[in-house]
Amino acid sequence: MLVLVAVHLVGGALLPLLARPLGRLVWAVAALPALATLSWALARAPAVLDGRPAHAGLDWAPSLGLRIDMRLDPLALVMTLVVAGVGLLVLAYGAFYYRRANAGREAGLLVAFAGVMTGLVLADNLLLLYVFWELTTVVSFLLIAGARPGPKRRRAAEQALLTTVLGGLALLLGVLILGHQAGTFRLSAVLADPPRGGAVTVALVLVLVGAFTKSAQVPFHSWLPAAMVAPTPVSAFLHAATMVKAGVYLVARLAPGFADVPPWRPLVLAVGATTMVLAAWRALRETDLKRLLAYGTISELGLLTALLGAGTRTAALAGTAMLLAHALFKSSLFLVTGVVERATGTRDMRRLSGLGARLPATCAVAVLAAASMAKLPPLLGYPAEDAVYAALLEGEIPGERWVLVAVVAGSAFTLAFTGRYVWGAFTTKPVAEQLATQQGGVPRARSPLPLLLPAAVPAALAVLAGGWAGGTDALLAPYAHAFAPPEGKPYHLALWHGVTAATLLAWATLLGGAALLAAGRRLGPLQRGLPRLPDAQNGYRATIRGLSELSVRVTRFTQIGSLPAYLTVVLATVVVLGAGALLFGASPIGDVPLWRTPAELAPALIALGAAVAATASRQRLAAVLLTGTVGYGVAGLFVVRDAPDLALTQFLVESLTLVVMVLMLRRLPPRFTPERPNVVGAWVRSFVAVAIGAMVAIFALVTTDDRRDGSEAPDYAAHLDETGATNAVNAIIVDFRALDTVGEISVLLVTTIGVVSLVRVWGGAGAEPGQSAPVVGPDEPPGPRRGAGVAARSPSAHWDAPQQRWLPGAGERPGTERSMLLEILTRALFTSIVVLSLFLLFSGHLRPGGGFAGGLVAGLGFVLRFL
C-alpha cells in the first residue's frame, strides 16, 4: 500500500519531465500506477471480502507515537476500485484529449491526485487521513486552474480551494478532539471502541462540516458548478468519481461507530435530503451540459450522505451500491460531454441539435449511462434505488417519512434532468438549429473514437453490475455487515424482489419523473414563478467581499504604523498568557537569595542604571550605547557567577549588535521623533514594560527552582570523560547534541561566506588576469591611456601606486570620510583577530570558546575591516 501511493507521487513528479521525449506515450506511462493499483486491489479482494483486511505500517516518529498506518477493508476496497478504475479510463481519455504542450503537467497531476486519493481511502490513521485530505485539495486546485489560467479558471480554483480548506480546518480540529478523546488516532481502534461525551459531539459536528464542504453539500455546494470550467478529464475524475466522494467516504467510514451519537443522524439526513432536492431542482434550469451534470452530482451526493450516514445495514448497502453506480454513470456522462464538446465546439444544449443521428455511437453510450442515472432496469442504478427505498421503509431510521418524501421528489427530479440531458444533447430541435444559425451556424460534428471508448467502458460496467446484482452484492455487503442486521432476513441486492412496497415506490418515481419530463416546457414558467432561493454563488461572492472589507477595517485599526503600539500589544499578550500560565500551573518559588557574593552588586547596578537611563534618553546613539551597557553588565554577572562561556558569548554578541545598530543609525535622525504628549499611552507602555520584566523574572525563578527527581534527561556530565574535554558546555554541544553541532557548523558556514565576500580581490576594467585595477582617488586623474608614451606607462614611474585593493571600497570614499588611524589599526589587527577566532574554535574543547564564539570574533574582524 505504501509503495503504491509512493509510486503515484513519484510518477506524478517525473511525468512532466518525460512528456517531451515520450510525447503521447507519456499517458501510457501515467496509466501504469493506476493499473498496478487496480490489479493489486482485485488480487486482495477475495481475502478482504472474506473478513481478512490487509494492513501496512511504517514508524514515522516512534517517540511521538506517529505511525503511517494503512488498511484495506471492504469499504476501502470499493473506493480503491473506483479511484483506480476511473483513473485508468480518464488517463486513457486524456491521451487523446490534451494537446502535447501541457500533457506532462496534466498527466502528472492526475496521477498524483490518484495517489493522494488512494492514500486517503487506505489511511488507518486520522492524522494521515487529514494529510491526504488536504493534498487532494491542493492538487485539485492545480488541475482546475491549469497551466495558464484565465480569469474564470483562476476564480473557480480559488473558490474550490477556499471552500474545501475551510472545511479541512474544521476537520483537523474535529480529528484532534476525537483522537484525544479516544486515546489513539488509529482509525480502526477508534471505531472498535468509539468514545462518547460532549467533546465527541463537538468533534463529530466539525468532522461533518469538513465532509459537507468536500462533497459539495448545501450550503457549501457552489464551488462544484463553478469548477466545471476545468477540462473534461478533470471533471470526470475529480468531480464525478473521486474527490467529491471523499466527504461521503468519511461519513461512511465513521458511521458504524458514531451514527447513534445524537447530532450525527439528524444532521446527515437533513443536509443530505435538502441537498438532493434543491440541487436536482436547480439542474432542471441549466442549459450547459456540464453544469447540469454538476448539479446532478450534488443532488446524488446528498442522497449518498443521507444513506451512508443513516447508520443501518440496508442503508449502508444501498449507499455503497449508489456510490458505485454514480461513479460509473457520472464518469461516463462527463466523458461523453467532452466528446460532444470536442466534436461540436459547444456544450450549450440550445445550440446542439441532431447529434443523435450524426453521432450514433456517442448517443448510444450516453443513453446507456443516462438510463443508469435515471434508475432504469437492468442497469445498476435500478437495484440501488430499490435498496434505497427498502432502507427507508424498514422503520429503523428516525424521521424516515420526511426523508422518504425528499428522496422520492429528488429521484423524480433526477429522472427529469437526465431526460433533459439526453434531449438537449442529441435530439433534433428546430429552435436550436435556428438559434445556432443566427449565432454562426450549426456546429459540425466529428466523432473521435479514441475519446468514446473510455466513456463506453463504465456504461457497460453499469449494465454488467446491474444484471449480475448478486456479484455486486457480494462486493458491497461486507461493509454493510459492520451495522446491526435488521429483524428478519437481511436485504440483498437483486434486480427483482417481487412486488414490494419498495418496488412500487420505485416505479411510481419513474412515472413521476417521466411526467415532469413531459411537462418540461411548463417547468420553466413554474420555476420562474416560484420564490427564488438564495443563490449560493452570490452568497460566496458576498462572503468574500465582506471578508475583504472586514480585513480593511481591521487593518485600519490595528496597522497604524506605530512600532511602540505594536510592541505594546505583543508584549501585553505575552504578559497575559504567560502570567496566566504561571498563576495556574507554576509551583511555589521557595527561598530566593538576593545574591551569592557582593561582587554581583556592581554589574547588576550598572545594568539596571543603564536600562533606566536608556528609557529617558532622547538621543538615538546614546540609547543604543546604554542598551549595549545593559548587555555588558549582564555579561559581567556571568563572569561573577563562574559562567565564562556565557560571558564570552554575551560580550561578543553585544559588541557585534552594537556595531550593526550604530551603522543603522546613519540612516536615522540623531534624535527620537518627538511625539504628541499622551499621558495615557506613556503610562500603559510603562505598565506593560514593568509587567513583562516582572513576568520574565518570575518565570526564570520558577523554572530554576522547579527541579524534580526522576528526570528522563540524559546525564551528559557522567560521560564527560569519554569526550576528553574539560569544557562541559562545548562538549555537550559538539559531542552529544547533534542539532547544536549543526548550529555550530552553520555559524562557521556564515563566517566563511563573509570571508569570501569581503576578502576576495575584485578585478577592474583593464586589469590583468589575477590583478586588480589600481586604486584611483576621487580627485586623481585617470591612469595612462593605451596610446600614452613609454615613460608614462613604465612601472618605475609609478612604483608607489598600490597594485591591489586590499580594502575593497576604500577608494570610493572621499578623503574627508577616511580615517588613516582606523585603516592602519585594521591592517595591524585583522590578522590577529582571525587567529584569535581560530584559537577560540580549536580551544573550546578544553577552555572557554568554541565554534560560536570563534565565529563571532571573526565576524567582528570583518565588520572592522568593512568600517
Short mmCIF file of C-alpha atoms in Angstrom, two decimals, residues 573-587 695 698-699 702:
data_model
loop_
_atom_site.label_atom_id
_atom_site.label_comp_id
_atom_site.label_asym_id
_atom_site.label_seq_id
_atom_site.Cartn_x
_atom_site.Cartn_y
_atom_site.Cartn_z
CA THR A 573 -0.28 39.42 25.03
CA VAL A 574 2.83 37.68 26.34
CA VAL A 575 2.15 39.04 29.81
CA VAL A 576 -1.48 37.88 29.81
CA LEU A 577 -0.72 34.39 28.53
CA GLY A 578 2.49 33.92 30.49
CA ALA A 579 1.14 35.31 33.73
CA GLY A 580 -1.95 33.14 33.40
CA ALA A 581 0.16 30.05 32.97
CA LEU A 582 2.32 30.99 35.94
CA LEU A 583 -0.67 31.65 38.17
CA PHE A 584 -2.47 28.42 37.39
CA GLY A 585 0.36 25.98 36.78
CA ALA A 586 3.54 27.15 38.44
CA SER A 587 4.97 25.67 41.61
CA MET A 695 6.91 38.11 34.48
CA ILE A 698 9.33 35.24 37.99
CA PHE A 699 9.38 32.75 35.13
CA VAL A 702 10.08 29.29 38.82
#
